[in-house]
Coordinates of C-alpha atoms in Angstrom, one line a residue:
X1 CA 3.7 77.9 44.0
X2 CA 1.1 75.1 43.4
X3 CA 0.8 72.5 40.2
X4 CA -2.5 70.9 39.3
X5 CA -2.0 67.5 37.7
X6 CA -5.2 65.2 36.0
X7 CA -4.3 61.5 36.2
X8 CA -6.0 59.6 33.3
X9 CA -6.4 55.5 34.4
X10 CA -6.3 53.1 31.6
X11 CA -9.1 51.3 30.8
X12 CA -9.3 47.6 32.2
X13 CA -7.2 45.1 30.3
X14 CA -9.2 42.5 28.5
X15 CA -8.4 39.8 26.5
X16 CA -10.2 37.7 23.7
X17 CA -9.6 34.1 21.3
X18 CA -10.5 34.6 18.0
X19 CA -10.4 31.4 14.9
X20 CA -7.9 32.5 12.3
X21 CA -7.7 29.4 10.6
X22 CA -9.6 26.5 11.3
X23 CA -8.3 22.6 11.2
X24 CA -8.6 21.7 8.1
X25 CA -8.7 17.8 8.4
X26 CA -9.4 15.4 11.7
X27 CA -6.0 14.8 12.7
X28 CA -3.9 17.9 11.0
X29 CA -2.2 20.5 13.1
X30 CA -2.8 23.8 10.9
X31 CA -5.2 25.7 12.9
X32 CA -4.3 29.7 14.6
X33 CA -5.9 31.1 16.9
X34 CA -5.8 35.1 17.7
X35 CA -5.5 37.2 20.6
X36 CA -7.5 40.1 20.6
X37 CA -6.7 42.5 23.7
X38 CA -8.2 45.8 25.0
X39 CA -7.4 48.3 27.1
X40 CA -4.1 48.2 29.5
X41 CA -1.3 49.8 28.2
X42 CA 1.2 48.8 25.4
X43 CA 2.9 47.1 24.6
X44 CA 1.3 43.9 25.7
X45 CA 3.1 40.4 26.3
X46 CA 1.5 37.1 25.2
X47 CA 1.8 33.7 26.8
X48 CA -0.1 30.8 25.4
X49 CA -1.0 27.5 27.0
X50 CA -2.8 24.3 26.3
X51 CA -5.7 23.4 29.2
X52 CA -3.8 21.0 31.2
X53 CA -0.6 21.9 30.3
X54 CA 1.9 24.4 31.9
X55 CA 4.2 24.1 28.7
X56 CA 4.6 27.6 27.1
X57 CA 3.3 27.3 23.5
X58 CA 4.2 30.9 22.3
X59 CA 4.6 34.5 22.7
X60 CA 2.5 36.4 20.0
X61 CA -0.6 37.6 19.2
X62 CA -0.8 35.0 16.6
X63 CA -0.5 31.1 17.6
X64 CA 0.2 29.0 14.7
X65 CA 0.2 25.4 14.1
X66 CA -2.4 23.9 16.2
X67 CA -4.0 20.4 17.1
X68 CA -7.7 20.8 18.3
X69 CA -8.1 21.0 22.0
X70 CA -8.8 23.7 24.6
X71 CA -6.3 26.9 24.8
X72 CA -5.8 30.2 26.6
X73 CA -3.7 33.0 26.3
X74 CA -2.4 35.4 29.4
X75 CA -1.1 38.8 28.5
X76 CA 0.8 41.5 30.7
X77 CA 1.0 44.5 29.9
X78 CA 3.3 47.8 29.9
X79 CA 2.1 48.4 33.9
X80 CA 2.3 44.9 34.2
X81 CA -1.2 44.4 34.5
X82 CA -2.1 40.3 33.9
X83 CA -4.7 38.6 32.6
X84 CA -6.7 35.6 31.4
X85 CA -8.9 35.0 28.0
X86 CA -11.5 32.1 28.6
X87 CA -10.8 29.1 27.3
X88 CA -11.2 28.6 23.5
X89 CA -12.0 24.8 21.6
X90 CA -10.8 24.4 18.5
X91 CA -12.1 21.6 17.1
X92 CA -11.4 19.2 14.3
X93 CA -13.3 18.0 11.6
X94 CA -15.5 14.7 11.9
X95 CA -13.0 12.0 10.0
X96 CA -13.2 11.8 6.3
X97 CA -14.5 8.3 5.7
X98 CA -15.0 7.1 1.7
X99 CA -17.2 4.0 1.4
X100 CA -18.2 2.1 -1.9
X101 CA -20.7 -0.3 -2.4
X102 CA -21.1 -2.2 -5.7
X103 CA -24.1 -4.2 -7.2
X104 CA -24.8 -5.4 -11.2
X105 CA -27.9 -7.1 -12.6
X106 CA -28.1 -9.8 -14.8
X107 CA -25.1 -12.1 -14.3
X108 CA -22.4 -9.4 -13.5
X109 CA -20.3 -10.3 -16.9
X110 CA -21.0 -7.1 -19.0
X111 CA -21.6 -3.5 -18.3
X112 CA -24.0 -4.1 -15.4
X113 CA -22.1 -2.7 -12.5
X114 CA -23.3 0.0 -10.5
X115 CA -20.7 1.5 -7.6
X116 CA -22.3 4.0 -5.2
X117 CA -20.1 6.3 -3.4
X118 CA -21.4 7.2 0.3
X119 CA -18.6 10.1 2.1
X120 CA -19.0 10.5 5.8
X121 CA -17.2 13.6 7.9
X122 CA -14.5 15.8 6.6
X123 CA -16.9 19.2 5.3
X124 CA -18.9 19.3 2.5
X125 CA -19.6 19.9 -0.4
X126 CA -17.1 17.2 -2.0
X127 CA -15.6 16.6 -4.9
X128 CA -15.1 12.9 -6.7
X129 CA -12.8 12.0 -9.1
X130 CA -12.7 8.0 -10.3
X131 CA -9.5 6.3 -12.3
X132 CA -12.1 6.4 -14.8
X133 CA -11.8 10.2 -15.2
X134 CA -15.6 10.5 -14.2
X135 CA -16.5 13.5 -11.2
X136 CA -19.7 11.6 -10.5
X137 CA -20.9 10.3 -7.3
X138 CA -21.9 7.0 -8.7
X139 CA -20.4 5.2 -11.2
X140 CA -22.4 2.9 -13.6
X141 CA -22.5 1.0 -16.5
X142 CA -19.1 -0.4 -16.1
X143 CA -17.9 -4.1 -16.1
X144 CA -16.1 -6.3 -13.6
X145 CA -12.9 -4.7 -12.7
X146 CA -10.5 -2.7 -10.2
X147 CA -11.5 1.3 -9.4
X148 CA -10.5 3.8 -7.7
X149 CA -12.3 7.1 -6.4
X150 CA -10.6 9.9 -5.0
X151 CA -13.0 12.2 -2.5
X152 CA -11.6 16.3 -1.7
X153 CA -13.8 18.1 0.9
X154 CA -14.0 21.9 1.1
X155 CA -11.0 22.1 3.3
X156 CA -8.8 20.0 1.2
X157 CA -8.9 17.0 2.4
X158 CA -9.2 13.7 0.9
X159 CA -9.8 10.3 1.0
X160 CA -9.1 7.2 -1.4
X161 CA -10.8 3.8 -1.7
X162 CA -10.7 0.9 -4.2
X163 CA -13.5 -1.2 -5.1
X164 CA -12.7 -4.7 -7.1
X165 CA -15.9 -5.4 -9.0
X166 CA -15.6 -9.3 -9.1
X167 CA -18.7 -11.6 -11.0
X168 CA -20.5 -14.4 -9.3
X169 CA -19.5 -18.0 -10.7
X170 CA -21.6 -18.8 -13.6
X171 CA -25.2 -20.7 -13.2
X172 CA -24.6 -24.4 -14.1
X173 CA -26.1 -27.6 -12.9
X174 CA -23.5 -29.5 -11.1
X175 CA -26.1 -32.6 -10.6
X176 CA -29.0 -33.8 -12.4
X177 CA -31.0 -37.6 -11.7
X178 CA -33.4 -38.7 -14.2
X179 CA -35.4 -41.4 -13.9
X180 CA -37.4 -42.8 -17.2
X181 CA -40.8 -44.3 -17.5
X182 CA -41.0 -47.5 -15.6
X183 CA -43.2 -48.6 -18.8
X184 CA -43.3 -47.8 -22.7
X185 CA -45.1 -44.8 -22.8
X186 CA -45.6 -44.2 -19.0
X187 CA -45.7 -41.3 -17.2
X188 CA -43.7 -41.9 -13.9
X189 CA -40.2 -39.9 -15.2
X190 CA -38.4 -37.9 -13.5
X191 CA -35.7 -34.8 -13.7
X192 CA -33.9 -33.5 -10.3
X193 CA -31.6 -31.1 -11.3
X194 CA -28.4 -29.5 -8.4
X195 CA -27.8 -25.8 -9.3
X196 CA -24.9 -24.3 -8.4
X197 CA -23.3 -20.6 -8.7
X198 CA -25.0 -17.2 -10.1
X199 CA -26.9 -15.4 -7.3
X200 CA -29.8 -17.9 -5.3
X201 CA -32.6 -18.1 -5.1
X202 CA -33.5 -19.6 -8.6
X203 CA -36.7 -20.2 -10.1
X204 CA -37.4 -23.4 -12.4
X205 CA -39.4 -22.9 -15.7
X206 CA -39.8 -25.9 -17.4
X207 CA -40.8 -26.4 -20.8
X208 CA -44.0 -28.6 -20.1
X209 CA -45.3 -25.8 -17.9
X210 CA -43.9 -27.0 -14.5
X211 CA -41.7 -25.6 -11.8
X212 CA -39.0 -26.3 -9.2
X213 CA -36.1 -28.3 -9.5
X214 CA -37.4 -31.2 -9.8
X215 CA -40.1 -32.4 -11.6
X216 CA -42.2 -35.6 -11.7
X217 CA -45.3 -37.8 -13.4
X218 CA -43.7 -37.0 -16.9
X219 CA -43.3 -39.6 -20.1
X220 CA -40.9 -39.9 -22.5
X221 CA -40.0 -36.6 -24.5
X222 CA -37.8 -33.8 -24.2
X223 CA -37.9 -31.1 -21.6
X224 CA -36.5 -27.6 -21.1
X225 CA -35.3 -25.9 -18.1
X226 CA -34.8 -22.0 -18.3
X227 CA -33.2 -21.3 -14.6
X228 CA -33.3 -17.8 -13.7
X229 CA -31.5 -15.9 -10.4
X230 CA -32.3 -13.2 -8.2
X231 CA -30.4 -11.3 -10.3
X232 CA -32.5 -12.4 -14.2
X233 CA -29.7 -14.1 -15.1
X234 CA -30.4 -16.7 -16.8
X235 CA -29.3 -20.4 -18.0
X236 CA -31.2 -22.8 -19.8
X237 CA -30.6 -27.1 -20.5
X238 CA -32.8 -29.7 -22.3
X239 CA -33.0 -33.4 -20.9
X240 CA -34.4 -35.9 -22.7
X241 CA -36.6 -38.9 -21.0
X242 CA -36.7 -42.3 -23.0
X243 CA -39.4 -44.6 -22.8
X244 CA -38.3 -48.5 -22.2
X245 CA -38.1 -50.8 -25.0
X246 CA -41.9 -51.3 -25.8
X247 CA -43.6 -54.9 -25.3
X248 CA -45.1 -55.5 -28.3
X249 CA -48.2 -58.1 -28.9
X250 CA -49.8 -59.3 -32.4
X251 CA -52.3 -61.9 -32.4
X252 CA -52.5 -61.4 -36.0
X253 CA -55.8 -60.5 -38.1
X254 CA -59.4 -61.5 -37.3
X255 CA -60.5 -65.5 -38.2
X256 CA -63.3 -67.0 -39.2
X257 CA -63.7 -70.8 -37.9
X258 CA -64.5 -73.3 -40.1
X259 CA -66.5 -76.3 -39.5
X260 CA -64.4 -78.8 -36.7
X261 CA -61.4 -76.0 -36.9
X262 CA -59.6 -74.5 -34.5
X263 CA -57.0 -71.6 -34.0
X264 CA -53.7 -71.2 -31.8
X265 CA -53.3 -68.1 -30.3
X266 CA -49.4 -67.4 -28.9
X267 CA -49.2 -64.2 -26.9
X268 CA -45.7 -65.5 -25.7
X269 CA -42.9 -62.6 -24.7
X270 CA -40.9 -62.3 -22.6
X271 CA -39.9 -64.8 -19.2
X272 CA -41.5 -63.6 -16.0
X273 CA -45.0 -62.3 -17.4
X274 CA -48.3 -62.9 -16.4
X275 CA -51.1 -63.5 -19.0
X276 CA -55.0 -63.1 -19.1
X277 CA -57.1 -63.8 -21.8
X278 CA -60.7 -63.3 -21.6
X279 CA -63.1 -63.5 -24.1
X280 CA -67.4 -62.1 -24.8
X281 CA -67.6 -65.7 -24.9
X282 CA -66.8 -66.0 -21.3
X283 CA -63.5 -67.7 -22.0
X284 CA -60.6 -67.3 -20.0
X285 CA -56.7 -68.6 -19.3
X286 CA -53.4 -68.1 -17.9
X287 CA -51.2 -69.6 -20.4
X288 CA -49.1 -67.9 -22.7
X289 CA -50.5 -70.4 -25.9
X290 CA -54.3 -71.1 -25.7
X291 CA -56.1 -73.1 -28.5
X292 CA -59.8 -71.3 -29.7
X293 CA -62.9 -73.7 -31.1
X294 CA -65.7 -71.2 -30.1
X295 CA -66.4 -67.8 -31.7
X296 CA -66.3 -65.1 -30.1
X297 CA -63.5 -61.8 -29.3
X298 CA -60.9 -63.0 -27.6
X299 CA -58.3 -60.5 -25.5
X300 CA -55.3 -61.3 -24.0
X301 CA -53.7 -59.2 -21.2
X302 CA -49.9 -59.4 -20.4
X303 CA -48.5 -57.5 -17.5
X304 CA -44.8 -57.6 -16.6
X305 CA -43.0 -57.6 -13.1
X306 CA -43.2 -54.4 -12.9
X307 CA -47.1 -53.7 -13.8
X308 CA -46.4 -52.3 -17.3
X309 CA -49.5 -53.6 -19.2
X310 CA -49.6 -54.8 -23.5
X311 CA -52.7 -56.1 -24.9
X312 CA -54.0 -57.3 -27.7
X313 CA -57.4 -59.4 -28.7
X314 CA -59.1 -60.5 -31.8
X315 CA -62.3 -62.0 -33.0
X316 CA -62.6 -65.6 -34.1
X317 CA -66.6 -65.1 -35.3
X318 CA -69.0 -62.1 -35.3
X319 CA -72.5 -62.4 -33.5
X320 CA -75.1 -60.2 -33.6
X321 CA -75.8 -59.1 -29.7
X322 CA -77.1 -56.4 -27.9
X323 CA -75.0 -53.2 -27.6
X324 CA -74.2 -50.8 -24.7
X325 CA -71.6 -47.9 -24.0
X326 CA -70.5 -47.1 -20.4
X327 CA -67.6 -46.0 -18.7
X328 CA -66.7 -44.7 -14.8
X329 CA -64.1 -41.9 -14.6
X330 CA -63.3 -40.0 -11.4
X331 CA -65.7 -37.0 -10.6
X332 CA -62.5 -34.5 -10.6
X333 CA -58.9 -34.9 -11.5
X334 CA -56.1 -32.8 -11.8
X335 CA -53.5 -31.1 -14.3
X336 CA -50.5 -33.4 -15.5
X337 CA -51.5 -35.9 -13.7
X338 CA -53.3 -39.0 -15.3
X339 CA -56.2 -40.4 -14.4
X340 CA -58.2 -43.5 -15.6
X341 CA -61.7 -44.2 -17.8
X342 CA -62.9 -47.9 -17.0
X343 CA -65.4 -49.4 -20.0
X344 CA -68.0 -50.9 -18.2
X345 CA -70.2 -51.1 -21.0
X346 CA -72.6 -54.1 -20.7
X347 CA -72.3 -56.4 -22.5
X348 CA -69.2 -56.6 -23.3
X349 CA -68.8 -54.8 -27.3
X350 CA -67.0 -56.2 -29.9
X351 CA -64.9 -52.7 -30.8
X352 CA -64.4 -49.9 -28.5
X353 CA -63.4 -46.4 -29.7
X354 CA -62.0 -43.4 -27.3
X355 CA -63.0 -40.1 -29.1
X356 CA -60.5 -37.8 -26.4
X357 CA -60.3 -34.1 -26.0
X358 CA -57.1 -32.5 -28.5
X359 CA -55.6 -31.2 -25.3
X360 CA -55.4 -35.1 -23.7
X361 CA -52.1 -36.8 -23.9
X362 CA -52.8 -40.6 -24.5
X363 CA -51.1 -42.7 -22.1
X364 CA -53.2 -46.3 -22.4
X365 CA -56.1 -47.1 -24.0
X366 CA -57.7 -50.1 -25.1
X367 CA -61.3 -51.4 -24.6
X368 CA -61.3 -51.9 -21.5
X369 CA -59.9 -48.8 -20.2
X370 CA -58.0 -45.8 -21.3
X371 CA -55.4 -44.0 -19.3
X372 CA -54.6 -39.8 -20.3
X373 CA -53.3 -36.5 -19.0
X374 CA -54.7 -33.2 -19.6
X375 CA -52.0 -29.9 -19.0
X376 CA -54.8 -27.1 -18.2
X377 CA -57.8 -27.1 -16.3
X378 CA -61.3 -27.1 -17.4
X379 CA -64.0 -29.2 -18.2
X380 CA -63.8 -31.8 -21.0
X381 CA -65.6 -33.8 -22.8
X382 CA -64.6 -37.9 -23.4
X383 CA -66.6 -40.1 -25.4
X384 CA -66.7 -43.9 -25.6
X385 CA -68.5 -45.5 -28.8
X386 CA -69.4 -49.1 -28.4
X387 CA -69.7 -51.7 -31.8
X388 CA -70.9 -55.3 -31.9
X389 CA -71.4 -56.1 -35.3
X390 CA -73.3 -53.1 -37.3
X391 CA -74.5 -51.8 -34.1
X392 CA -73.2 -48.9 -32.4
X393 CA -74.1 -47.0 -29.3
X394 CA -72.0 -44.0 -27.4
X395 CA -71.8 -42.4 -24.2
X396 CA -69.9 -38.7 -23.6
X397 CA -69.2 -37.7 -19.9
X398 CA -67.6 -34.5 -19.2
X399 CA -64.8 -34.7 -16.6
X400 CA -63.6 -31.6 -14.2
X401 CA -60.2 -31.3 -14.3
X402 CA -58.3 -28.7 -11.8
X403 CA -54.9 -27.5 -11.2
X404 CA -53.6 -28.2 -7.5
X405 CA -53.2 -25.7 -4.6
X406 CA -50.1 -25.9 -2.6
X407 CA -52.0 -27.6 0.2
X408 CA -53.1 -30.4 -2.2
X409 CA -49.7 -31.4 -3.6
X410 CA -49.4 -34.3 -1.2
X411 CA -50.1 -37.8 -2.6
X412 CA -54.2 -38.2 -2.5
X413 CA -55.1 -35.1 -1.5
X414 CA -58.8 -34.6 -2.5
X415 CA -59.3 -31.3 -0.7
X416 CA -61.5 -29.9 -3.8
X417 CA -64.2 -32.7 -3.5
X418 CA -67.3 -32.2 -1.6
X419 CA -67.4 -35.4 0.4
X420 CA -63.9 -37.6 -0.1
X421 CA -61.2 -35.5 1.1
X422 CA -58.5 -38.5 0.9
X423 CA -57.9 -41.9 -0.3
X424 CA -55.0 -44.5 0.3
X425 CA -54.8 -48.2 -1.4
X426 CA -51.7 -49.9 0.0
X427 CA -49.5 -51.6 -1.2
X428 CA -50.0 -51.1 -4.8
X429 CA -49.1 -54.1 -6.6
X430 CA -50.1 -56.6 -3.8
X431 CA -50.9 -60.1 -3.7
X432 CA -54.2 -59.5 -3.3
X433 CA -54.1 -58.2 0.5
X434 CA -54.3 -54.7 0.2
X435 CA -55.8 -51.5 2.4
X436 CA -57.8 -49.1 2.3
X437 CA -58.0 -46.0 3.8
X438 CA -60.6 -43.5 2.8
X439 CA -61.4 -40.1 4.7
X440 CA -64.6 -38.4 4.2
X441 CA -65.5 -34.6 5.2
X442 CA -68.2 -35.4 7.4
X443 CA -70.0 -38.9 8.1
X444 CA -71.5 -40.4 4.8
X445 CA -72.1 -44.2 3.1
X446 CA -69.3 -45.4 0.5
X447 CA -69.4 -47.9 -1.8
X448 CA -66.5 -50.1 -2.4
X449 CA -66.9 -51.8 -6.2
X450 CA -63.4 -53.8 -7.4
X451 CA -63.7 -54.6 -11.5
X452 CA -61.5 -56.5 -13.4
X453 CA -60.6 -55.6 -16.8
X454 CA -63.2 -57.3 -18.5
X455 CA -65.4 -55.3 -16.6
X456 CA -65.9 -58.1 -14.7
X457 CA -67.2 -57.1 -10.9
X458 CA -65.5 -59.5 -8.1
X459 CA -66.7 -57.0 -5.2
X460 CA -69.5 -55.0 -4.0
X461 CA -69.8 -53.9 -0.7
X462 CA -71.1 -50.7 1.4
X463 CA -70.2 -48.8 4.4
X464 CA -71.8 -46.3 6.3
X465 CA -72.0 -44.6 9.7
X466 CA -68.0 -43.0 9.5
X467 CA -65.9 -40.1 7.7
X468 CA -63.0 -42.1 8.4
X469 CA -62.6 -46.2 7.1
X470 CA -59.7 -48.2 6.9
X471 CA -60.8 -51.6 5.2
X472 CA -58.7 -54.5 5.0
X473 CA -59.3 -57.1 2.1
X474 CA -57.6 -60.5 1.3
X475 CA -58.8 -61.4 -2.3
X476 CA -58.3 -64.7 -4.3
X477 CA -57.4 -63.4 -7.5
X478 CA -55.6 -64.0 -10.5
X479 CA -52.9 -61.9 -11.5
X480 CA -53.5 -58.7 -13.9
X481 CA -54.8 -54.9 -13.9
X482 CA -58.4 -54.3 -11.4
X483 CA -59.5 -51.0 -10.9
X484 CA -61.6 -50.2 -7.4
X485 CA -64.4 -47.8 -7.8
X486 CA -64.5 -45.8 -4.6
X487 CA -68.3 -43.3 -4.9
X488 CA -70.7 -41.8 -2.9
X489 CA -74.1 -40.3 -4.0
X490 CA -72.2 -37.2 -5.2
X491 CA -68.7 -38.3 -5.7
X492 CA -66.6 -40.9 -7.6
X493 CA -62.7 -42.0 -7.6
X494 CA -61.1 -44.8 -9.9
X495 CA -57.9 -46.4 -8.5
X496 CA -55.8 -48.8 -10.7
X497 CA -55.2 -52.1 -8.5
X498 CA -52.0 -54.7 -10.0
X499 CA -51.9 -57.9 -8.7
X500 CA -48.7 -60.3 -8.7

């Protein structure tokens, strides 16, 4: 008796990691993993186990509860056949990070604010909530405050920040130095203004057209400052520059001599002035009080310590004469700052009248010079009418004025001209010894002419054969206001000499 018997084999036992659950958050421990085993025979044991670790971590299919990191599972089954799954990483999430970053414009005192949310990690997409109730991702329009946003990821996670929205300090100017005229209607004022708080860098707009925070060469008046941040916030200030108490001089109204007559003129002010009288008559003195007995127009000159200038004249007799109209003014000047016309008209007229352009502020004039300031740049016309008696002649000169490049802003910069690129009298008043130092663009022949303000000349000299001449004089003069004609055959400068 015989039994045939068919022995089936199992097939081999394998075992697999499957994800059940992911980690929902970097730093949470919910993830479970799976065991997924063929072949063997059941039942099947389970054994799990961290890499590196020989701690038993569980005995089901199903392990529950897990950190990221690397795992395995062994299972045995009914024959008590073992094996080994690979190893499985479960990873984490990248960290859920929540960062805000505010800005305003204007001066960060209404609803200007802006707060940008920027979310790093965690698994997108995201939802925002702010303790404003708004889901946005940005929140704007608001004003200066406390707020709070509240970020959930796709896994549940979530993240908090606060952002306190505080405004700069207001714009104000902490310091300001002003310096008035040095003389009655002068034009050697200044404003330097300290500014303090909004957000820097500021710009300066003054109301006479001029910028920065300081600003110089101005007369009396009232002036504006609108000061504006990075930001366009703005604050704005007047200041007000106040001329000295003016000199004033009256030599009274025009006499006629009579027959063994004469006529007391008193020009007296002030202690510590310096007077000049001159006269078409070729009269001349230093006193305060002089005493007339010959016709003619008599002009008296009285300059202070500190150079400011007051004249005055008047005419004992008419004469009839011959009549001429001339004047020197510099070839090219520049915006806001003044610049001088010298009458040179020979010989010397009885009445002088300045016809100036509407745009010319009027600084000095008189009849022996005139002293103005033109704002804008362009070419203007000045004319200077000559009397003596009934008779009458004029002369009109146009003068170039320009605005100044950056490069010219320093003290006698004549970049613009074609010859005379700097000049440099020094000191200025002086005692009569005085430099100076002119710098031409290429070698060329100056001529040096010094004028009193009669019109007088009491130097003429040339040089030639340089670019570059620094001249020293030592001249015997009397105190009072000379001008020094500096010219070349296509250039001219006028520089206004005081001597004590």
């Amino acid at each position: 008796l015989s039994f045939v018997y068919e022995v089936e084999q199992p097939d081999e036992l394998e075992v697999s990691i499957e994800e059940k659950s992911i980690i929902s958050c970097q730093g949470s421990n919910d993830g479970v993993l799976q065991a997924k085993p063929i072949g063997g025979v059941l039942p099947y044991k389970y054994e799990w186990y961290k890499e590196g670790s020989t701690v038993l971590l569980g005995d089901e299919s199903e392990l529950a509860s897990l950190e990221n990191g690397v795992y395995y599972v062994k299972i045995i089954d009914a024959n008590n056949n073992k094996v080994s799954s690979s190893r499985y990483t479960l990873t984490e999430p990248e960290l859920l990070e929540l960062f805000l970053e505010s800005d305003y414009v204007l001066c960060g005192t209404g609803n200007d604010w802006t707060i940008e949310s920027i979310v790093k990690g965690g698994t997108a997409p995201y939802t925002y909530l702010w303790s404003t109730g708004t889901n946005t991702v940005s929140l704007q329009g608001v004003k200066a405050g406390s707020y709070m946003l509240t970020v959930v990821d796709a896994n549940g996670c979530k993240v908090t920040s606060e952002k306190i929205l505080t405004p700069p300090s207001p714009i104000i100017i902490n310091d300001v130095d002003i310096t008035n005229p040095t003389c009655y209607q002068g034009n050697d004022g200044k404003i330097k203004i300290l500014v303090e708080g909004g957000t820097p860098t500021y710009e300066y707009i003054w109301s006479n057209g001029l910028k920065g925070s300081s600003i110089g060469g101005i007369s009396a008046g009232e002036y504006e400052v609108l000061i504006r941040d990075s930001k366009g916030c703005t604050y704005s200030k007047s200041f007000e520059i106040k001329n000295p108490e003016e000199l004033k001089l009256d030599l009274g109204e025009d006499v006629t001599l009579c027959k063994d007559q004469s006529y007391i003129l008193d020009a007296t002010l002030e202690k510590g002035v310096k007077y000049e009288w001159t006269s078409s008559n070729g009269f001349s003195s230093t006193n305060s009080e002089v005493e007339i007995t010959d016709e003619g127009i008599y002009k008296v000159i009285v300059t202070t310590g500190l150079g400011c200038i007051v004249t005055d004249e008047i005419e004992i007799k008419q004469s009839d004469a011959e009549v001429s109209a001339n004047y020197l003014v510099s070839s090219q000047v520049y915006t806001n700052e003044s610049f001088v016309l010298v009458n040179v008209s020979d010989p010397k007229p009885e009445e002088v009248t300045w016809i100036f352009p509407e745009k010319a502020k009027v600084i000095i004039e008189n009849n022996n010079y005139a002293e103005i300031l033109i704002e804008e740049e362009g070419e203007y016309e000045v004319t200077l009418i000559s009397k003596v008696g009934d008779c009458e002649e004029y002369i009109t000169k146009r003068v170039l004025v320009l605005e100044k490049t950056i490069e010219e802003e320093e003290e006698e910069n004549l970049s613009n001209n074609q010859v005379l690129s700097s000049i440099l009298l020094y000191p200025n008043p002086s005692s009569g010894e005085f430099n100076l130092d002119i710098e031409l663009k290429n070698i060329n022949t100056i001529n040096v002419k010094i004028y009193r303000l009669n019109s007088t000349m009491v130097l003429q000299k040339e040089y030639s054969g340089k670019d570059i001449y620094e001249l020293d004089y030592n001249l015997s003069l009397v105190s009072g206001v000379y001008f020094a004609l500096i010219e070349t055959k296509e250039e001219r400068i006028i520089k206004k000499i005081v001597i004590r």
